[in-house]
Short mmCIF file of C-alpha atoms and ligand atoms in Angstrom, two decimals:
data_model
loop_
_atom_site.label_atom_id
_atom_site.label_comp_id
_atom_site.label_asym_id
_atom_site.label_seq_id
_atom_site.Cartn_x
_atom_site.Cartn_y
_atom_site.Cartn_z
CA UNK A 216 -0.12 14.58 35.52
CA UNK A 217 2.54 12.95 37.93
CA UNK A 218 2.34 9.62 39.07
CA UNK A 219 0.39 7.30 36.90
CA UNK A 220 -1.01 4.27 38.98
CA UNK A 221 0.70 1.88 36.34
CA UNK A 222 4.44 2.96 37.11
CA UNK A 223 3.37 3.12 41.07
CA UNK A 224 1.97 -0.28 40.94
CA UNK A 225 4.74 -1.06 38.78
CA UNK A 226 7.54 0.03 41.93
CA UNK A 227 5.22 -1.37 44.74
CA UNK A 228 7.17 -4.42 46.76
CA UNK A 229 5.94 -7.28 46.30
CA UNK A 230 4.66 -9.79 48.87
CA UNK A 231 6.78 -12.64 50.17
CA UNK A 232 4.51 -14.96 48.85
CA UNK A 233 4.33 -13.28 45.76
CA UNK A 234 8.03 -12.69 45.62
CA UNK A 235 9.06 -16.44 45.86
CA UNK A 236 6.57 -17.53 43.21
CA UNK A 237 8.35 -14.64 40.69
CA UNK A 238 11.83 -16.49 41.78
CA UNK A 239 10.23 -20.09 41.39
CA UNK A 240 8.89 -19.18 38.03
CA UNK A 241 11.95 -18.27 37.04
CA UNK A 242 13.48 -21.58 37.92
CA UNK A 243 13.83 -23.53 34.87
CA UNK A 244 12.83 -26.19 36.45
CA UNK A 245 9.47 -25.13 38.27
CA UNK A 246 8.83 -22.40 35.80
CA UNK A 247 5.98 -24.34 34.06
CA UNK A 248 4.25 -25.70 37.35
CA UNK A 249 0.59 -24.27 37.77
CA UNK A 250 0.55 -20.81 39.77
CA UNK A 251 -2.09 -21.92 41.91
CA UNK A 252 0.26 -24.67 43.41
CA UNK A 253 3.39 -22.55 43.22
CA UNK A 254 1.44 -20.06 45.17
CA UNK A 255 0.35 -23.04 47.82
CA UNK A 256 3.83 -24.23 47.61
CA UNK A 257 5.35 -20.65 48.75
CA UNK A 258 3.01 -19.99 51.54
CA UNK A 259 3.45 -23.31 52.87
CA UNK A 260 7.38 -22.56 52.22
CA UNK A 261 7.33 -18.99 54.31
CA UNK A 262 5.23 -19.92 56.98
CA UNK A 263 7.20 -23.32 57.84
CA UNK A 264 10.97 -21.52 57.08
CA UNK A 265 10.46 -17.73 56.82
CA UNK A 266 12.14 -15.52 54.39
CA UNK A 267 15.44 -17.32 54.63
CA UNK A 268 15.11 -20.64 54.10
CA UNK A 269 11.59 -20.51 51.89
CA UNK A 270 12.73 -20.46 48.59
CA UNK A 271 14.75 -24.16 49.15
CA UNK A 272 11.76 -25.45 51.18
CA UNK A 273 9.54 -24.63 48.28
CA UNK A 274 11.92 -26.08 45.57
CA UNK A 275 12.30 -28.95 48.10
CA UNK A 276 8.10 -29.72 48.03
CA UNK A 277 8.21 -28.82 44.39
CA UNK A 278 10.74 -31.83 43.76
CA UNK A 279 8.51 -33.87 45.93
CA UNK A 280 5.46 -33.49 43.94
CA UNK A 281 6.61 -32.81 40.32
CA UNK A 282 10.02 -32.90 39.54
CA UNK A 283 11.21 -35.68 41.42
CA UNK A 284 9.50 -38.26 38.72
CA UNK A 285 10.86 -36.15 35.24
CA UNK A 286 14.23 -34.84 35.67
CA UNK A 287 14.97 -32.07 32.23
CA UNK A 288 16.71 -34.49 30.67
CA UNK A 289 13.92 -37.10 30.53
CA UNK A 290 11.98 -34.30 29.79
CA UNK A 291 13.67 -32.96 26.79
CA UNK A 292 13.87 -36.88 25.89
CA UNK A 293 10.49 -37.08 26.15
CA UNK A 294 9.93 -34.21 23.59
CA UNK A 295 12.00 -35.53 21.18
CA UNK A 296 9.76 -38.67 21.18
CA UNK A 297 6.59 -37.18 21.22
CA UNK A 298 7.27 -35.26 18.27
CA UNK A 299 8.00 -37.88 16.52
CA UNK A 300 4.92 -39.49 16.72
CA UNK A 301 3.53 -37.57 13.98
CA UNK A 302 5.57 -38.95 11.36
CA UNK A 303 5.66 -42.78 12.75
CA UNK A 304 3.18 -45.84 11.53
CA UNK A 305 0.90 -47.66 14.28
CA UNK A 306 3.67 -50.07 15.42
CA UNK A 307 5.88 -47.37 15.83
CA UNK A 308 3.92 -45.07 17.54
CA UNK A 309 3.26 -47.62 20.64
CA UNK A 310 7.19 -48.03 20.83
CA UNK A 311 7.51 -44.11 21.07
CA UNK A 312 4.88 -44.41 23.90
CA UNK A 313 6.46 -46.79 25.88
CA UNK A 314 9.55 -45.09 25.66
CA UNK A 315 7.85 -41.78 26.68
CA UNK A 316 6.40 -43.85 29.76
CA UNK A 317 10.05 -45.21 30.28
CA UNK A 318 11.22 -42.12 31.20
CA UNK A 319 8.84 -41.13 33.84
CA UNK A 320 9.47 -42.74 37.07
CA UNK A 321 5.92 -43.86 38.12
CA UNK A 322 4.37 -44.53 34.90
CA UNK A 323 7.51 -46.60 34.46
CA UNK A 324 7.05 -48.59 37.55
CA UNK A 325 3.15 -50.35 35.97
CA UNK A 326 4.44 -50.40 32.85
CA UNK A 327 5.41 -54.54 33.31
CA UNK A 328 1.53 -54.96 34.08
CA UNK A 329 -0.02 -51.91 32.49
CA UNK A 330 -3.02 -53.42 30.95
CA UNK A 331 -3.55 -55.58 33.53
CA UNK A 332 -3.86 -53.22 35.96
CA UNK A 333 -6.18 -50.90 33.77
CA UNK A 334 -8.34 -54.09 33.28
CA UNK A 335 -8.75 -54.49 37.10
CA UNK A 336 -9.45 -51.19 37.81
CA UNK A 337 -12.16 -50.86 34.76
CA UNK A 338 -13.54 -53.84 36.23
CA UNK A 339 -13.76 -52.89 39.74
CA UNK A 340 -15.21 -49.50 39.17
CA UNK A 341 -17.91 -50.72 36.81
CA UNK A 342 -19.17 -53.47 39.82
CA UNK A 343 -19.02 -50.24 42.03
CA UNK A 344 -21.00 -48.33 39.62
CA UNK A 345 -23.46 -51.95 39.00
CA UNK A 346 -22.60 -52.01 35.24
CA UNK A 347 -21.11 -54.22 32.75
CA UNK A 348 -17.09 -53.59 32.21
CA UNK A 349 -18.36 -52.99 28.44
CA UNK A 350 -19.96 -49.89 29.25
CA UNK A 351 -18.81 -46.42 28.63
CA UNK A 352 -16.95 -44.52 31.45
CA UNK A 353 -16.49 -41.00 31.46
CA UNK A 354 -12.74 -40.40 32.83
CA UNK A 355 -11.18 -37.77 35.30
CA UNK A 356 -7.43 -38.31 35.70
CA UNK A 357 -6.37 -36.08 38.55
CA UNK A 358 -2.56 -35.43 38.58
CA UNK A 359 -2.60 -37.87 35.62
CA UNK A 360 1.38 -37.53 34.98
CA UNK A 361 2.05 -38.97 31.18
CA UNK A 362 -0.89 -41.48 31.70
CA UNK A 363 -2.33 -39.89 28.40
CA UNK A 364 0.64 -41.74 27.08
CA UNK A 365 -0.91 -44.79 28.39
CA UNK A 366 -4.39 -44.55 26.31
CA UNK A 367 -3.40 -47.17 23.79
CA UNK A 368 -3.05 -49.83 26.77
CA UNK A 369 -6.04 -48.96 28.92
CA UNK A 370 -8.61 -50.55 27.36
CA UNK A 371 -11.65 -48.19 28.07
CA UNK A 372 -14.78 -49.58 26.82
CA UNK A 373 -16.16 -47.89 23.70
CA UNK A 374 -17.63 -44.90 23.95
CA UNK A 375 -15.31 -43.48 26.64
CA UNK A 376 -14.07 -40.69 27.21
CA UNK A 377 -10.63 -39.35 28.61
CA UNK A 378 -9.28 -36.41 30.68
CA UNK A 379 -6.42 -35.94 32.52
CA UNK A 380 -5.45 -32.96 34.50
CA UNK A 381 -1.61 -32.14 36.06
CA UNK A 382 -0.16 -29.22 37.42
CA UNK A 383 3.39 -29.62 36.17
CA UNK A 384 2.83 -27.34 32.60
CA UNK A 385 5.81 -29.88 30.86
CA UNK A 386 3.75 -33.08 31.22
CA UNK A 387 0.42 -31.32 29.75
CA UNK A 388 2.72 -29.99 26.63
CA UNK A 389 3.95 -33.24 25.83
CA UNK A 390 0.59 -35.10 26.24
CA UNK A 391 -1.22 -32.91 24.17
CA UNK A 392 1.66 -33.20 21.56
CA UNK A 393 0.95 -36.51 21.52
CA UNK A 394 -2.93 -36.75 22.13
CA UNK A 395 -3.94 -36.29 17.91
CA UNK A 396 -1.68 -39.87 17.24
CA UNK A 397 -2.56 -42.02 20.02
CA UNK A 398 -4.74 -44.97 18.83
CA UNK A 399 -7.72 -44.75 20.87
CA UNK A 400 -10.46 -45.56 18.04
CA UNK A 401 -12.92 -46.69 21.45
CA UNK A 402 -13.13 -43.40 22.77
CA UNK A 403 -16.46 -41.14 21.43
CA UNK A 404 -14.31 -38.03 21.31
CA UNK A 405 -10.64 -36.68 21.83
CA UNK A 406 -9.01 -37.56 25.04
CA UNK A 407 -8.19 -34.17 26.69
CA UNK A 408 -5.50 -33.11 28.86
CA UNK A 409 -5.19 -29.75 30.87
CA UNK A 410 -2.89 -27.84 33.07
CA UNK A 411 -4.81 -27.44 36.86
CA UNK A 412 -4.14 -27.70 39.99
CA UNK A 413 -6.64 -30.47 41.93
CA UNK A 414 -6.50 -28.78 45.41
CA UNK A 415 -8.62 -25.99 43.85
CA UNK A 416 -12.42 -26.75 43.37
CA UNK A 417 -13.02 -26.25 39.64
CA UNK A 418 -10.28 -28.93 39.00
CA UNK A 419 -11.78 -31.77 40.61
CA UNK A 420 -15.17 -30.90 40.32
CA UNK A 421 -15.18 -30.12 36.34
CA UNK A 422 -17.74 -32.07 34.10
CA UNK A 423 -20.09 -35.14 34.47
CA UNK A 424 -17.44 -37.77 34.97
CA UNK A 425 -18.29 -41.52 36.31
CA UNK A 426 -14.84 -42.70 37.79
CA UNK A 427 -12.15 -40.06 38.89
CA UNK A 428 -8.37 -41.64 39.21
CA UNK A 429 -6.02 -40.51 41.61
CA UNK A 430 -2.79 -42.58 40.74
CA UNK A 431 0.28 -42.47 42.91
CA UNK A 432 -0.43 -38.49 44.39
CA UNK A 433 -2.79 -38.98 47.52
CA UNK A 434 0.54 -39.17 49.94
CA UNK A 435 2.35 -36.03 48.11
CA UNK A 436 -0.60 -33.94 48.14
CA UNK A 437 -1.18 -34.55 52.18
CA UNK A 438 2.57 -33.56 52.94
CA UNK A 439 1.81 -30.18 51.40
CA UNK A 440 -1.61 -29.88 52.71
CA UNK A 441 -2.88 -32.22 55.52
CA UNK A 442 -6.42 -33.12 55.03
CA UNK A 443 -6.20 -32.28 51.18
CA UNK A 444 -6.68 -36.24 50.07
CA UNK A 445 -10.07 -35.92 52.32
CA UNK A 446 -10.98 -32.84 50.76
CA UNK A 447 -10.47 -34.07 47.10
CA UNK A 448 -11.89 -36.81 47.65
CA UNK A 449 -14.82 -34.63 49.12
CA UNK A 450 -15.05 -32.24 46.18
CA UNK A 451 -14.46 -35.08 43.01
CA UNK A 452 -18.41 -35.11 41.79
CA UNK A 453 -17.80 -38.42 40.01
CA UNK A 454 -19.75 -41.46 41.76
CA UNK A 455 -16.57 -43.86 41.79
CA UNK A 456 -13.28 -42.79 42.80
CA UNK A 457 -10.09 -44.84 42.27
CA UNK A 458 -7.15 -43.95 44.34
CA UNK A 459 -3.57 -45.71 44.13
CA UNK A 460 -0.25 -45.21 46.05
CA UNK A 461 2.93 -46.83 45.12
CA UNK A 462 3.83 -50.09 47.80
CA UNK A 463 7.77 -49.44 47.64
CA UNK A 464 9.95 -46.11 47.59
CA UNK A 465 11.03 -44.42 44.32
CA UNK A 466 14.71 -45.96 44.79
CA UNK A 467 12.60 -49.10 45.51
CA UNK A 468 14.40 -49.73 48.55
CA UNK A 469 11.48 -48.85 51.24
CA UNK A 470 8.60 -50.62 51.83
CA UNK A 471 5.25 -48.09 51.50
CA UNK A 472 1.83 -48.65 53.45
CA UNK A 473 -0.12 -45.91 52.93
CA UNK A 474 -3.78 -48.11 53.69
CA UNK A 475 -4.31 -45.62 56.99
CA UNK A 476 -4.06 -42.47 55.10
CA UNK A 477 -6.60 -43.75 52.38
CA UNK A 478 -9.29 -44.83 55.08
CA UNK A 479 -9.23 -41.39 56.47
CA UNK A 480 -9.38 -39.32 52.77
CA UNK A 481 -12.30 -41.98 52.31
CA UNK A 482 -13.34 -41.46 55.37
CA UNK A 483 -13.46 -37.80 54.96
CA UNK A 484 -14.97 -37.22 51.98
CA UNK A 485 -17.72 -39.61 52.52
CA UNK A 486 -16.78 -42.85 50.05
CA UNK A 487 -16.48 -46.25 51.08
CA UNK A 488 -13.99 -48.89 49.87
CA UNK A 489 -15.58 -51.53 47.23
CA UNK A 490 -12.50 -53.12 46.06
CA UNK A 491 -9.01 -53.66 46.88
CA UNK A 492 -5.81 -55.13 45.13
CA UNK A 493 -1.81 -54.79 44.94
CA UNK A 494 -0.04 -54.87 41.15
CA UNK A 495 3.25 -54.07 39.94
CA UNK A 496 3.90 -51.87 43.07
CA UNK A 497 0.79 -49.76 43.34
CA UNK A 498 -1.68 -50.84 45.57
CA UNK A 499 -5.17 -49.61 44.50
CA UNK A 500 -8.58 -48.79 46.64
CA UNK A 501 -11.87 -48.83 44.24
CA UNK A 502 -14.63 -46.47 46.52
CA UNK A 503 -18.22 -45.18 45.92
C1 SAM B 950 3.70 -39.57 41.14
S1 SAM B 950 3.14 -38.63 39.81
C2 SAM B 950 1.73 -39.61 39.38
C3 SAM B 950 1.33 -39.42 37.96
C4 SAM B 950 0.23 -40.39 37.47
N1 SAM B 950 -1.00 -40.22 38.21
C5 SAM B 950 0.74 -41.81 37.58
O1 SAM B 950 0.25 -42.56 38.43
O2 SAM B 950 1.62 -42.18 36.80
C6 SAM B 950 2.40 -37.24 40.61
C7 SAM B 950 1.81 -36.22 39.64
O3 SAM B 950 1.00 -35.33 40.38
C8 SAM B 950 1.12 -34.04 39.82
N2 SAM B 950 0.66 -33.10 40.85
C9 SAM B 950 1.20 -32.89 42.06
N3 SAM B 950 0.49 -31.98 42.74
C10 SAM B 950 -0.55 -31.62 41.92
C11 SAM B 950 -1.64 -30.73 42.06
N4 SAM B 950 -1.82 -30.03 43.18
N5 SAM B 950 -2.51 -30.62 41.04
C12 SAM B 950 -2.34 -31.34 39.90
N6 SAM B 950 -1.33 -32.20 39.72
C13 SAM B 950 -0.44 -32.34 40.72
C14 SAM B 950 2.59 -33.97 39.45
O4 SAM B 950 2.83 -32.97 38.49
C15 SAM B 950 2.84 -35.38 38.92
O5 SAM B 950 2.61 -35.44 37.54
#
């Protein structure tokens, strides 16, 4: 028998769309973001630039949203010192984290006031919720970046528990390389991390979670999809949601506001601010 639908499929073209997500995964640099958002990325790519010009446009975004806070070096760097958690005592371990948070550009920017920001927020969403700051809190950490890395200095009340999600595939591998050695004795059972991409449903609207954090993404996320803070917002399930955006530019030469573009994602997915407050260059909205 002549033509066997596998080797016909096999010589079909390709969409566009389709097409420029092969030649981004191929990229060593976007090869490990999540398809869903390469796929997003590319359509947004052809229909803004057409054939031509798509394939920078999308590497452009992609830098915008993922790559522009981890170059490969940092990354590789960040490897090395993950890895090497598993052999290093307690001390040693929180010096590997920091370093690891070093290295990343907005996890590097709290790290001055890093439990002092965690406190604030713990203690603003638990008046949102009405509970003590001692009680447990369940955890979603949409886009979460190396936050994981973070664990040992956010002082979740016992019996918490942790998840982070991200759609750049690097950041997952080297939290979950770290995840068995960092020292979070409070939490009732293993933080988890995953690779997902938040602008589809089942990331954001996963589990039974009491506080969903959005640190330091809201703006990126609109400039690839306007209306897509509202509609996260929208779809997070969790009863508090706590959404940050940096206050100064990456090169720390601008001066951010991003307050209008937080009313309207609260706005549009139906939350209303309970707390407000600006620390080490992240200014951060508290909503039920
Ligand atoms: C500025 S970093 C913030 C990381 C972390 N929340 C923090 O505050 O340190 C933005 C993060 O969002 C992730 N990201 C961007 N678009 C995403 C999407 N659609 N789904 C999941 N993660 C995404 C990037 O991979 C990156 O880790």
């Amino acid at each position: 028998m002549s033509g066997e639908p596998s080797s016909a499929a096999a010589r079909e073209p390709l969409a566009p769309d389709q097409e420029l997500v092969r030649a981004l995964q191929a990229t060593r640099k976007y090869g490990r973001v999540h398809p869903g958002l390469l796929a997003r990325v590319a359509r947004r790519a052809l229909a803004g630039h057409g054939r031509r010009g798509a394939l920078k446009a999308a590497k452009r975004a992609l830098h915008e949203l993922a790559g522009a806070f981890l170059d490969a070096d940092s990354c590789r760097r960040a490897e090395r010192l993950a890895r090497s958690l598993a052999t290093a005592g307690a001390e040693r371990r929180r010096e590997l984290c920091l370093a690891v948070l070093r290295l990343h550009a907005s996890s590097a920017e709290r790290l001055p006031a890093v439990e002092a920001l965690y406190e604030r927020v713990w203690q603003a969403a638990a008046d949102a919720r009405g509970v003590p700051r001692s009680a447990p809190v369940r955890v979603l950490d949409l886009a979460c970046g190396l936050s994981p890395f973070a664990l040992p200095w956010m002082g979740l009340a016992p019996g918490s528990a942790y998840r982070g999600v991200d759609a750049d595939g690097r950041v997952v591998d080297l939290a979950r390389l770290a995840l068995p050695f960092l020292a979070v004795p409070a939490l009732n059972a293993p933080p988890q991390v995953e690779a997902g991409d938040v602008l589809e449903p089942p990331a954001a609207a996963c589990g039974r979670f009491d506080v969903a954090v959005m640190l330091k993404t809201l703006p990126t996320l609109e400039r690839l999809a306007p209306g897509a803070g509202g509609d996260l917002v929208r779809r997070t399930a969790a009863p508090v949601v706590v959404i940050s955006t940096a206050t100064g530019s990456l090169g720390g030469g601008r001066r951010l506001r991003h307050d209008e573009l937080i009313e309207r994602a609260l706005a549009d997915g139906g939350r209303r601010q309970a707390a407000r407050f600006e620390m080490a260059g992240e200014a951060v909205v508290v909503a039920r």
